[in-house]
Short mmCIF file of C-alpha atoms in Angstrom, two decimals:
data_model
loop_
_atom_site.label_atom_id
_atom_site.label_comp_id
_atom_site.label_asym_id
_atom_site.label_seq_id
_atom_site.Cartn_x
_atom_site.Cartn_y
_atom_site.Cartn_z
CA SER N 175 -9.28 -69.99 -17.60
CA HIS N 176 -7.94 -66.45 -18.00
CA THR N 177 -10.71 -65.65 -20.50
CA HIS N 178 -13.43 -67.05 -18.21
CA ALA N 179 -12.10 -65.07 -15.22
CA ALA N 180 -11.95 -61.87 -17.26
CA THR N 181 -15.52 -62.44 -18.53
CA SER N 182 -16.84 -63.01 -14.98
CA HIS N 183 -15.09 -59.92 -13.67
CA ARG N 184 -16.42 -57.88 -16.61
CA ILE N 185 -20.00 -58.88 -15.75
CA SER N 186 -19.43 -57.98 -12.09
CA THR N 187 -17.89 -54.66 -13.07
CA GLN N 188 -20.78 -53.84 -15.40
CA ARG N 189 -23.23 -54.41 -12.53
CA LYS N 190 -21.23 -52.09 -10.30
CA LEU N 191 -21.14 -49.48 -13.08
CA ALA N 192 -24.92 -49.67 -13.44
CA PHE N 193 -25.27 -49.09 -9.69
CA GLN N 194 -22.87 -46.14 -9.80
CA ARG N 195 -24.80 -44.59 -12.71
CA LYS N 196 -27.95 -44.73 -10.61
CA ARG N 197 -26.09 -42.95 -7.78
CA VAL N 198 -24.85 -40.26 -10.15
CA ALA N 199 -28.31 -39.82 -11.67
CA ALA N 200 -29.87 -39.60 -8.21
CA ALA N 201 -27.41 -36.94 -7.02
CA PRO N 202 -29.02 -33.59 -7.95
CA SER N 203 -27.03 -30.86 -9.65
CA ILE N 204 -26.94 -27.30 -8.34
CA GLU N 205 -29.75 -26.36 -10.74
CA THR N 206 -32.17 -29.06 -9.48
CA ILE N 207 -31.73 -28.51 -5.74
CA PRO N 208 -34.77 -26.68 -4.29
CA ARG N 209 -33.75 -23.49 -2.52
CA GLU N 210 -36.36 -23.41 0.21
CA ALA N 211 -35.47 -21.64 3.42
CA SER N 212 -35.12 -24.99 5.16
CA VAL N 213 -32.28 -26.11 2.88
CA THR N 214 -28.92 -24.82 4.09
CA ASP N 215 -25.79 -24.26 2.04
CA SER N 216 -24.05 -26.93 4.12
CA GLN N 217 -26.71 -29.48 3.12
CA VAL N 218 -26.30 -28.56 -0.54
CA ILE N 219 -22.53 -28.93 -0.27
CA GLY N 220 -22.98 -32.32 1.38
CA THR N 221 -25.25 -33.49 -1.45
CA LEU N 222 -22.83 -32.31 -4.11
CA SER N 223 -19.94 -33.96 -2.28
CA ALA N 224 -21.83 -37.25 -2.51
CA ALA N 225 -22.23 -36.66 -6.25
CA VAL N 226 -18.49 -36.10 -6.60
CA ARG N 227 -17.75 -39.32 -4.72
CA ALA N 228 -20.18 -41.21 -6.99
CA VAL N 229 -18.54 -39.84 -10.13
CA ARG N 230 -15.09 -40.69 -8.79
CA GLY N 231 -16.32 -44.23 -8.06
CA GLU N 232 -17.48 -44.66 -11.65
CA ILE N 233 -14.11 -43.44 -12.91
CA ALA N 234 -12.33 -46.01 -10.75
CA LEU N 235 -14.61 -48.83 -11.90
CA ARG N 236 -14.24 -47.89 -15.56
CA ASN N 237 -10.47 -47.87 -15.19
CA ASP N 238 -10.72 -51.30 -13.59
CA ALA N 239 -12.98 -52.55 -16.41
CA THR N 240 -10.59 -51.19 -19.02
CA HIS N 241 -7.75 -53.10 -17.43
CA HIS N 242 -9.62 -56.40 -17.63
CA ARG N 243 -10.81 -55.77 -21.20
CA GLN N 244 -7.19 -55.27 -22.15
CA ARG N 245 -6.28 -58.54 -20.39
CA ALA N 246 -9.10 -60.34 -22.23
CA HIS N 247 -7.81 -58.99 -25.54
CA LEU N 248 -4.36 -60.27 -24.80
CA ASP N 249 -5.89 -63.70 -23.96
CA GLY N 250 -7.84 -63.83 -27.23
CA GLY N 251 -10.78 -61.47 -26.63
CA GLY N 252 -12.38 -59.58 -29.53
CA GLY N 253 -11.77 -56.02 -30.67
CA THR N 254 -8.56 -54.11 -31.02
CA PHE N 255 -6.54 -52.73 -28.20
CA GLY N 256 -6.65 -49.24 -29.81
CA ASP N 257 -10.47 -49.32 -30.00
CA GLN N 258 -10.71 -50.21 -26.33
CA MET N 259 -8.31 -47.46 -25.30
CA ILE N 260 -10.19 -44.80 -27.35
CA GLN N 261 -13.56 -45.85 -25.90
CA SER N 262 -12.15 -45.90 -22.36
CA SER N 263 -10.43 -42.52 -22.78
CA THR N 264 -13.57 -40.85 -24.19
CA THR N 265 -15.74 -42.16 -21.37
CA SER N 266 -13.21 -41.12 -18.70
CA VAL N 267 -12.98 -37.61 -20.12
CA SER N 268 -16.77 -37.18 -20.08
CA ILE N 269 -16.98 -38.42 -16.50
CA GLU N 270 -14.07 -36.25 -15.35
CA THR N 271 -15.76 -33.26 -17.00
CA GLU N 272 -18.92 -34.02 -15.07
CA GLU N 273 -16.89 -34.17 -11.84
CA LYS N 274 -15.29 -30.79 -12.56
CA ASN N 275 -18.72 -29.27 -13.24
CA VAL N 276 -20.07 -30.53 -9.93
CA GLN N 277 -16.99 -29.27 -8.07
CA ALA N 278 -17.35 -25.87 -9.75
CA ASP N 279 -20.93 -25.71 -8.44
CA MET N 280 -19.60 -26.31 -4.93
CA VAL N 281 -17.01 -23.48 -4.90
CA PRO N 282 -19.34 -20.46 -4.51
CA LEU N 283 -21.37 -22.29 -1.88
CA GLN N 284 -18.24 -23.15 0.09
CA GLN N 285 -17.06 -19.53 -0.07
CA LYS N 286 -20.49 -18.31 0.97
CA THR N 287 -20.54 -20.72 3.91
CA VAL N 288 -17.10 -19.55 5.09
CA GLN N 289 -18.26 -15.93 4.94
CA LYS N 290 -21.44 -16.76 6.87
CA GLN N 291 -19.40 -18.54 9.55
CA ALA N 292 -17.06 -15.54 9.84
CA VAL N 293 -19.96 -13.12 10.14
CA ALA N 294 -21.64 -15.32 12.75
CA ALA N 295 -18.39 -15.52 14.72
CA SER N 296 -17.92 -11.77 14.59
CA ALA N 297 -21.52 -11.17 15.66
CA SER N 298 -20.94 -13.24 18.80
CA THR N 299 -17.86 -11.20 19.80
CA ASP N 300 -18.43 -9.00 22.83
CA THR N 301 -16.14 -6.18 21.68
CA PRO N 302 -17.30 -4.60 18.39
CA THR N 303 -13.83 -3.21 17.71
CA HIS N 304 -12.47 -6.71 17.01
CA ARG N 305 -14.97 -7.76 14.36
CA HIS N 306 -13.48 -9.00 11.11
CA ALA N 307 -15.01 -9.70 7.72
CA GLY N 308 -14.70 -13.10 6.12
CA SER N 309 -12.01 -11.93 3.71
CA ALA N 310 -9.44 -9.15 3.42
CA LEU N 311 -10.95 -5.74 2.83
CA SER N 312 -10.21 -3.87 -0.36
CA SER N 313 -8.50 -0.50 -0.04
CA GLU N 314 -11.81 1.26 -0.69
CA ASP N 315 -13.70 -0.88 1.84
CA ALA N 316 -10.98 -0.37 4.45
CA THR N 317 -11.18 3.39 3.95
CA ASP N 318 -14.97 3.38 4.25
CA LYS N 319 -14.78 1.28 7.42
CA VAL N 320 -12.35 3.66 9.13
CA LEU N 321 -14.20 6.80 8.08
CA SER N 322 -17.61 5.45 9.08
CA ARG N 323 -16.41 4.60 12.58
CA ALA N 324 -13.91 7.35 13.35
CA GLY N 325 -13.91 9.89 10.55
CA LEU N 326 -12.51 13.35 11.02
CA ARG N 327 -14.70 15.98 12.65
CA VAL N 328 -13.47 19.52 12.03
CA THR N 329 -14.93 22.12 14.38
CA ALA N 330 -15.21 25.87 14.07
CA THR N 331 -12.57 26.26 16.77
CA ASP N 332 -10.00 24.78 14.38
CA GLY N 333 -10.16 28.15 12.68
CA ALA N 334 -9.72 27.43 8.98
CA LEU N 335 -8.98 30.74 7.25
CA ALA N 336 -10.92 29.64 4.17
CA SER N 337 -13.35 26.87 3.31
CA GLY N 338 -14.64 25.09 0.25
CA VAL N 339 -13.05 25.14 -3.18
CA VAL N 340 -10.44 27.88 -3.43
CA THR N 341 -7.89 29.07 -5.96
CA ALA N 342 -4.25 29.90 -5.32
CA SER N 343 -5.00 33.63 -5.51
CA GLU N 344 -7.83 33.28 -2.96
CA ILE N 345 -5.47 31.44 -0.63
CA ASP N 346 -2.92 34.20 -0.96
CA SER N 347 -5.51 36.87 -0.19
CA LYS N 348 -6.90 35.14 2.92
CA PHE N 349 -3.72 33.81 4.53
CA PRO N 350 -1.39 36.22 6.36
CA LYS N 351 1.61 37.33 4.35
CA GLY N 352 4.74 35.36 5.07
CA GLN N 353 2.79 32.37 6.37
CA THR N 354 3.87 28.95 5.07
CA ILE N 355 1.20 26.89 3.29
CA TRP N 356 0.99 23.27 4.46
CA LEU N 357 -0.12 21.27 1.43
CA THR N 358 -1.05 17.65 0.83
CA PHE N 359 -2.91 15.64 -1.81
CA SER N 360 -5.93 13.47 -1.08
CA ASN N 361 -7.96 10.86 -2.95
CA LYS N 362 -10.58 8.28 -1.97
CA ALA N 363 -8.26 5.33 -1.28
CA TYR N 364 -6.06 7.40 1.05
CA LEU N 365 -8.78 9.64 2.47
CA HIS N 366 -8.42 8.17 5.97
CA PHE N 367 -4.65 8.74 5.76
CA ALA N 368 -5.24 12.35 4.73
CA GLN N 369 -7.52 12.85 7.73
CA ASN N 370 -4.95 11.28 10.04
CA TRP N 371 -2.31 13.56 8.48
CA TYR N 372 -4.52 16.58 9.20
CA LEU N 373 -4.88 15.56 12.85
CA SER N 374 -1.10 15.30 13.17
CA VAL N 375 -0.77 18.83 11.77
CA LYS N 376 -3.40 19.96 14.25
CA ASP N 377 -1.38 18.39 17.07
CA VAL N 378 1.59 20.62 16.20
CA GLY N 379 -0.64 23.70 15.94
CA ARG N 380 -0.49 24.38 12.21
CA GLN N 381 -4.00 23.31 11.10
CA ARG N 382 -4.95 26.90 10.17
CA GLN N 383 -2.33 26.78 7.40
CA VAL N 384 -3.53 23.54 5.76
CA ILE N 385 -4.62 23.33 2.13
CA ILE N 386 -5.91 20.04 0.69
CA ALA N 387 -5.60 19.30 -3.03
CA ALA N 388 -8.36 16.81 -3.92
CA LEU N 389 -7.60 14.39 -6.76
CA ASP N 390 -11.06 12.88 -7.21
CA PRO N 391 -14.73 13.92 -6.71
CA ASP N 392 -15.26 11.76 -3.60
CA SER N 393 -12.44 13.30 -1.60
CA LEU N 394 -13.34 16.79 -2.88
CA ALA N 395 -16.87 16.41 -1.49
CA VAL N 396 -15.60 15.21 1.89
CA TRP N 397 -13.14 18.07 2.39
CA VAL N 398 -15.67 20.67 1.26
CA ASP N 399 -18.15 19.23 3.75
CA LEU N 400 -15.49 19.51 6.47
CA ARG N 401 -15.22 23.23 5.67
CA LEU N 402 -11.52 23.15 4.86
CA PRO N 403 -9.89 24.98 1.93
CA VAL N 404 -9.54 22.68 -1.07
CA LEU N 405 -7.77 22.99 -4.39
CA ASP N 406 -9.94 21.23 -6.96
CA PHE N 407 -7.92 18.73 -8.98
CA SER N 408 -10.82 16.26 -9.10
CA ALA N 409 -10.70 16.26 -12.91
CA PHE N 410 -7.85 13.78 -12.51
CA GLY N 411 -10.54 11.48 -11.14
CA ASP N 412 -8.45 8.66 -9.67
CA GLY N 413 -9.58 7.42 -6.27
CA SER N 414 -7.44 4.26 -6.32
CA ASP N 415 -4.42 3.39 -4.20
CA PHE N 416 -2.30 3.49 -7.40
CA ARG N 417 -1.21 -0.14 -7.04
CA GLY N 418 -0.97 -1.58 -10.52
CA ILE N 419 -1.06 1.84 -12.16
CA GLY N 420 2.21 0.89 -13.85
CA SER N 421 0.13 -0.15 -16.85
CA ASP N 422 -0.83 3.51 -17.27
CA GLN N 423 2.34 5.40 -16.41
CA ALA N 424 1.37 8.36 -18.58
CA ARG N 425 -1.62 8.93 -16.33
CA PHE N 426 0.50 8.58 -13.20
CA ARG N 427 2.94 11.10 -14.64
CA LYS N 428 0.02 13.45 -15.33
CA MET N 429 -0.93 13.27 -11.65
CA GLY N 430 2.64 14.24 -10.76
CA ALA N 431 2.45 17.20 -13.11
CA MET N 432 -0.77 18.33 -11.41
CA LYS N 433 0.93 18.14 -8.01
CA VAL N 434 3.88 20.21 -9.17
CA ALA N 435 1.48 22.72 -10.76
CA ALA N 436 -0.31 23.10 -7.40
CA PHE N 437 2.70 24.30 -5.45
CA LEU N 438 4.12 26.18 -8.43
CA SER N 439 0.97 28.34 -8.41
CA LEU N 440 1.62 29.19 -4.75
CA LEU N 441 5.33 29.81 -5.25
CA GLU N 442 4.59 32.28 -8.03
CA LEU N 443 2.48 34.25 -5.52
CA GLY N 444 5.46 34.50 -3.18
CA ARG N 445 4.33 31.75 -0.79
CA GLU N 446 6.53 29.30 1.07
CA VAL N 447 5.13 25.80 0.63
CA LEU N 448 5.60 22.74 2.85
CA VAL N 449 4.37 19.67 0.95
CA SER N 450 4.09 16.25 2.58
CA ASP N 451 2.51 12.93 1.64
CA VAL N 452 -0.59 11.71 3.46
CA ASP N 453 1.06 8.42 4.47
CA SER N 454 3.06 10.33 7.06
CA SER N 455 2.64 12.01 10.42
CA TRP N 456 3.97 15.22 11.95
CA LEU N 457 5.35 14.85 15.46
CA ALA N 458 6.72 18.37 15.93
CA ASP N 459 6.48 21.76 14.29
CA PRO N 460 9.35 21.95 11.74
CA GLU N 461 8.97 25.63 10.87
CA PRO N 462 11.38 27.01 13.50
CA TYR N 463 14.06 24.55 12.37
CA LEU N 464 13.50 25.19 8.65
CA ARG N 465 13.53 28.96 9.09
CA SER N 466 16.83 28.72 10.96
CA VAL N 467 18.51 27.59 7.72
CA THR N 468 18.59 30.82 5.75
CA SER N 469 20.54 29.73 2.68
CA LEU N 470 18.30 27.04 1.19
CA ASP N 471 15.96 27.14 -1.82
CA ILE N 472 14.50 23.65 -1.45
CA GLY N 473 14.54 21.15 1.39
CA VAL N 474 13.78 17.51 0.59
CA THR N 475 13.78 14.25 2.54
CA THR N 476 15.97 11.31 1.56
CA ASP N 477 15.83 7.51 1.71
CA CYS N 478 19.11 7.43 3.64
CA LEU N 479 19.25 4.27 5.78
CA SER N 480 21.76 5.56 8.34
CA ARG N 481 21.34 8.58 10.57
CA GLU N 482 25.06 8.50 11.30
CA ALA N 483 26.07 8.44 7.63
CA ASP N 484 23.65 11.28 6.93
CA ALA N 485 25.14 13.38 9.74
CA ASN N 486 28.72 12.80 8.52
CA LYS N 487 28.82 16.13 6.68
CA ASP N 488 32.54 16.76 7.10
CA GLY N 489 33.54 13.17 6.29
CA SER N 490 35.46 12.78 9.54
CA SER N 491 33.90 9.48 10.59
CA THR N 492 36.04 6.44 9.78
CA ARG N 493 32.95 4.23 9.69
CA PHE N 494 31.95 5.43 6.24
CA HIS N 495 33.70 5.57 2.90
CA PRO N 496 34.64 9.16 2.05
CA SER N 497 33.16 8.74 -1.44
CA GLY N 498 29.70 8.08 -0.02
CA VAL N 499 27.20 5.51 1.20
CA TRP N 500 24.35 4.13 -0.89
CA PHE N 501 21.14 6.15 -0.35
CA CYS N 502 23.15 8.67 1.72
CA GLY N 503 25.57 10.05 -0.87
CA HIS N 504 24.49 13.68 -0.61
CA ASN N 505 27.21 15.02 1.70
CA PRO N 506 30.06 17.27 0.49
CA GLY N 507 32.76 15.20 -1.22
CA ASN N 508 30.48 12.22 -1.97
CA THR N 509 30.65 10.88 -5.51
CA PHE N 510 27.67 8.50 -5.58
CA GLY N 511 24.66 7.20 -3.70
CA HIS N 512 22.03 9.95 -3.38
CA THR N 513 18.29 9.10 -3.24
CA PHE N 514 15.88 11.96 -2.61
CA ASN N 515 12.30 11.27 -1.53
CA THR N 516 9.74 13.98 -2.27
CA GLY N 517 7.53 12.80 0.60
CA VAL N 518 8.46 16.12 2.23
CA LEU N 519 9.34 19.20 0.22
CA TYR N 520 10.00 22.64 1.68
CA LEU N 521 10.05 25.25 -1.07
CA ARG N 522 10.95 28.90 -0.72
CA PRO N 523 9.74 31.27 -3.45
CA SER N 524 13.18 32.30 -4.69
CA ALA N 525 13.78 32.92 -8.37
CA ARG N 526 15.92 29.75 -8.46
CA THR N 527 13.15 27.64 -6.90
CA ILE N 528 10.45 28.96 -9.23
CA GLU N 529 12.57 28.36 -12.33
CA PHE N 530 13.47 24.84 -11.19
CA THR N 531 9.80 24.05 -10.48
CA ARG N 532 8.71 25.33 -13.88
CA ARG N 533 11.25 23.07 -15.59
CA TRP N 534 10.13 20.18 -13.38
CA HIS N 535 6.52 20.70 -14.44
CA ALA N 536 7.48 20.92 -18.11
CA LYS N 537 9.53 17.72 -17.86
CA LEU N 538 6.49 15.81 -16.60
CA LEU N 539 4.31 17.09 -19.44
CA ALA N 540 6.84 16.46 -22.23
CA PRO N 541 6.75 13.24 -24.30
CA THR N 542 9.23 10.68 -23.04
CA ASP N 543 10.45 7.15 -23.64
CA ASP N 544 11.08 6.72 -19.91
CA TRP N 545 8.21 4.46 -18.92
CA HIS N 546 8.89 4.91 -15.20
CA LEU N 547 9.11 8.70 -15.15
CA GLU N 548 6.95 10.25 -12.42
CA ASP N 549 7.34 13.35 -10.25
CA GLN N 550 9.88 11.94 -7.77
CA ARG N 551 12.00 10.29 -10.47
CA ALA N 552 11.96 13.50 -12.51
CA PHE N 553 13.03 15.48 -9.45
CA ASN N 554 15.99 13.15 -8.86
CA GLN N 555 17.01 13.27 -12.52
CA MET N 556 17.06 17.06 -12.46
CA VAL N 557 18.95 17.56 -9.20
CA GLU N 558 21.62 14.96 -10.03
CA VAL N 559 22.95 16.96 -12.99
CA ARG N 560 26.52 17.87 -11.93
CA LEU N 561 25.63 16.89 -8.36
CA HIS N 562 28.74 14.72 -7.87
CA PRO N 563 31.19 15.30 -6.44
CA VAL N 564 28.89 17.07 -4.00
CA VAL N 565 29.78 20.69 -3.24
CA ALA N 566 28.50 22.70 -0.29
CA ALA N 567 26.55 25.87 -1.05
CA PRO N 568 28.62 29.07 -0.58
CA SER N 569 26.94 30.13 2.66
CA SER N 570 26.70 26.63 4.17
CA ALA N 571 29.68 26.25 6.46
CA ASP N 572 28.51 22.92 7.87
CA GLY N 573 27.73 21.33 4.49
CA SER N 574 24.02 20.91 5.22
CA VAL N 575 23.05 22.81 2.04
CA ILE N 576 24.53 21.72 -1.29
CA LEU N 577 24.57 22.84 -4.91
CA ALA N 578 22.31 20.76 -7.16
CA ALA N 579 20.60 20.72 -10.57
CA ASN N 580 23.68 21.86 -12.47
CA GLN N 581 24.48 24.06 -9.47
CA SER N 582 21.34 26.11 -10.14
CA ILE N 583 19.63 25.60 -6.76
CA TRP N 584 20.66 25.44 -3.12
CA LEU N 585 19.31 22.13 -1.90
CA MET N 586 19.08 20.91 1.68
CA PRO N 587 18.78 17.13 2.21
CA LEU N 588 16.61 17.19 5.33
CA PRO N 589 18.31 15.34 8.24
CA ALA N 590 17.40 11.66 8.48
CA GLY N 591 17.37 11.91 12.27
CA LYS N 592 14.67 14.60 12.23
CA PHE N 593 12.68 13.65 9.13
CA CYS N 594 12.51 9.92 9.70
CA GLY N 595 11.94 7.33 7.00
CA GLY N 596 10.18 4.03 7.39
CA HIS N 597 13.37 1.98 7.50
CA THR N 598 15.13 3.90 10.28
CA PHE N 599 11.93 4.40 12.29
CA PHE N 600 10.02 1.11 11.90
CA VAL N 601 12.56 -1.48 10.73
CA GLN N 602 15.82 -0.46 12.43
CA GLN N 603 14.04 1.48 15.17
CA SER N 604 17.19 3.57 15.32
CA SER N 605 15.28 6.87 15.38
CA ARG N 606 13.89 8.03 18.71
CA PRO N 607 10.31 9.30 18.36
CA ASP N 608 11.16 12.40 20.38
CA ASP N 609 13.93 13.24 17.88
CA CYS N 610 11.71 12.89 14.81
CA MET N 611 9.73 15.87 13.60
CA HIS N 612 8.14 13.80 10.85
CA VAL N 613 7.68 10.10 10.08
CA HIS N 614 7.03 8.85 6.54
CA VAL N 615 5.76 5.27 6.16
CA THR N 616 8.22 4.13 3.51
CA PHE N 617 9.86 0.67 3.19
CA THR N 618 6.55 -0.97 4.15
CA GLU N 619 4.92 -4.05 2.64
CA GLY N 620 1.17 -4.63 2.49
CA GLY N 621 0.04 -1.54 0.64
CA VAL N 622 -2.54 0.67 2.35
CA HIS N 623 -3.20 -1.89 5.10
CA GLY N 624 0.48 -2.27 5.96
CA LYS N 625 0.99 1.48 6.17
CA LEU N 626 -2.00 1.87 8.48
CA TRP N 627 -0.71 -0.79 10.87
CA ARG N 628 2.75 0.76 10.91
CA LEU N 629 1.24 4.04 12.12
CA ARG N 630 -1.09 2.27 14.53
CA GLU N 631 1.63 0.22 16.21
CA ALA N 632 3.72 3.39 16.62
CA GLY N 633 0.82 5.25 18.25
CA LEU N 634 0.60 7.65 15.30
CA TRP N 635 -2.89 6.68 14.12
CA SER N 636 -5.62 9.00 15.42
CA LEU N 637 -8.76 7.68 13.69
CA GLU N 638 -9.74 5.12 16.32
CA GLU N 639 -13.39 4.63 17.19
CA ASP N 640 -14.71 5.30 20.67
CA GLY N 641 -13.84 2.46 23.01
CA TYR N 642 -10.83 1.21 21.07
CA PHE N 643 -8.47 1.94 23.96
CA ASN N 644 -10.78 1.40 26.93
CA THR N 645 -12.91 -1.60 25.98
CA GLY N 646 -11.83 -5.18 26.59
CA ARG N 647 -9.26 -6.86 28.78
CA TYR N 648 -5.53 -6.55 28.32
CA LEU N 649 -2.38 -8.22 29.55
CA THR N 650 -0.15 -5.97 31.62
CA LEU N 651 3.60 -6.52 31.47
CA VAL N 652 5.98 -5.10 34.06
CA PRO N 653 9.40 -4.92 32.36
CA PRO N 654 12.51 -5.95 34.27
CA GLN N 655 14.73 -3.27 35.71
CA LEU N 656 17.71 -2.17 33.66
CA PRO N 657 21.07 -3.29 35.02
CA SER N 658 22.78 -0.76 37.21
CA GLY N 659 26.24 0.59 36.65
CA THR N 660 28.05 1.55 33.48
CA LEU N 661 26.84 -0.22 30.36
CA PRO N 662 29.37 -1.42 27.77
CA SER N 663 29.87 0.95 24.86
CA ALA N 664 28.69 0.00 21.39
CA ARG N 665 31.34 -1.60 19.20
CA VAL N 666 32.15 0.64 16.25
CA GLU N 667 33.96 -0.88 13.29
CA PRO N 668 36.22 1.69 11.58
CA PHE N 669 35.99 1.86 7.81
CA GLU N 670 39.67 0.98 7.43
#
């Protein structure tokens, strides 16, 4: 009876398999579907989905048939169990391969449909500012989008003292003697950041002192067209956002050497140089403050995460260990913990500064086994020689200027409360905007996009298209009144 039941079920299963084969044969592949205008991608996807279901049905029926063939064998049916398993396995593999091929045909159509739906949704939006593409923009596309809608427009009233490609000697001849050169470096991926940086310099009234060093042909052409003075480093030729450049550290180190060479050429002409990264914004003119410190050779920002620890120059605060605090260990008496960030560099053309910068440049060009060596790392390696325990420079009574680089230069770690890093400004929000002269978008995830949104949410992004702030409807929030009377003082935990 078992054999008869298995035979009957096998006949029934074979009929079902024949029907399923007809369904699979009738379901057209991606190559056989006519692509007339009347056939939509959704219809094609629906047809292919039916083909996938048919193939899956055949797989299920074959598995069922295999089970009953095995039962028939155990009840006295012909053939060997191994033969049946090999035949079943081979057939299943071929069918599963066919299913994968059909599904692979569906993927690009599904992606295309999603993109079309996103474009259609954005086209129906009343406010053009809020349109979004179907997928995340690349760094290059994001730059192009910003520049096409709200790119920088430099007018004659901005009063550039030179325009087009210039050399260091031409800069020196055209700029008034004693005037500080404001320098930054620009490439295609960060071109919108460089333009935003320029507008922040313009806001503090120093745009006539700006020099742009272009690192690729695209950015060189843009700055020349804007009639601003440009140092031509386009032979470097990298317009990327430098993410993933770790696979070519020698090239990244070469870029650092070119940057150091740029301000070395100005220092050797007797020029003060203020260098800052494009992923930053100037909120106030720092020159009066920097000029008030007469004893320094080089000023540099830090990655210090505490304004209070940074300001503890005399070590009198009981909140902090007298030996130092990680990232803030650059005060007199500290024995560890310094981290300098070359996002802002203020260089005076002293003999000590020029000699240090020449050695810095040579270090970046020399062969090395240090895979991670780049300009900032090289700077830190040089200044930390005999840095600890930290010693104040001879003429620095308050400890704001220290001896560094084997006591060969007078270095000023720029105050964290005035030159604000991304952690204190955006994450902790411990730095008041009206106290900061400069904000650098460090400690930020998301690459170029994350940096842009950090600046935008802080009101430090100036490349907004017309209508961004006055088009659309907004929710207005009236904050509650602050409690009256004396507020409780902050609890301060002493170090001991």
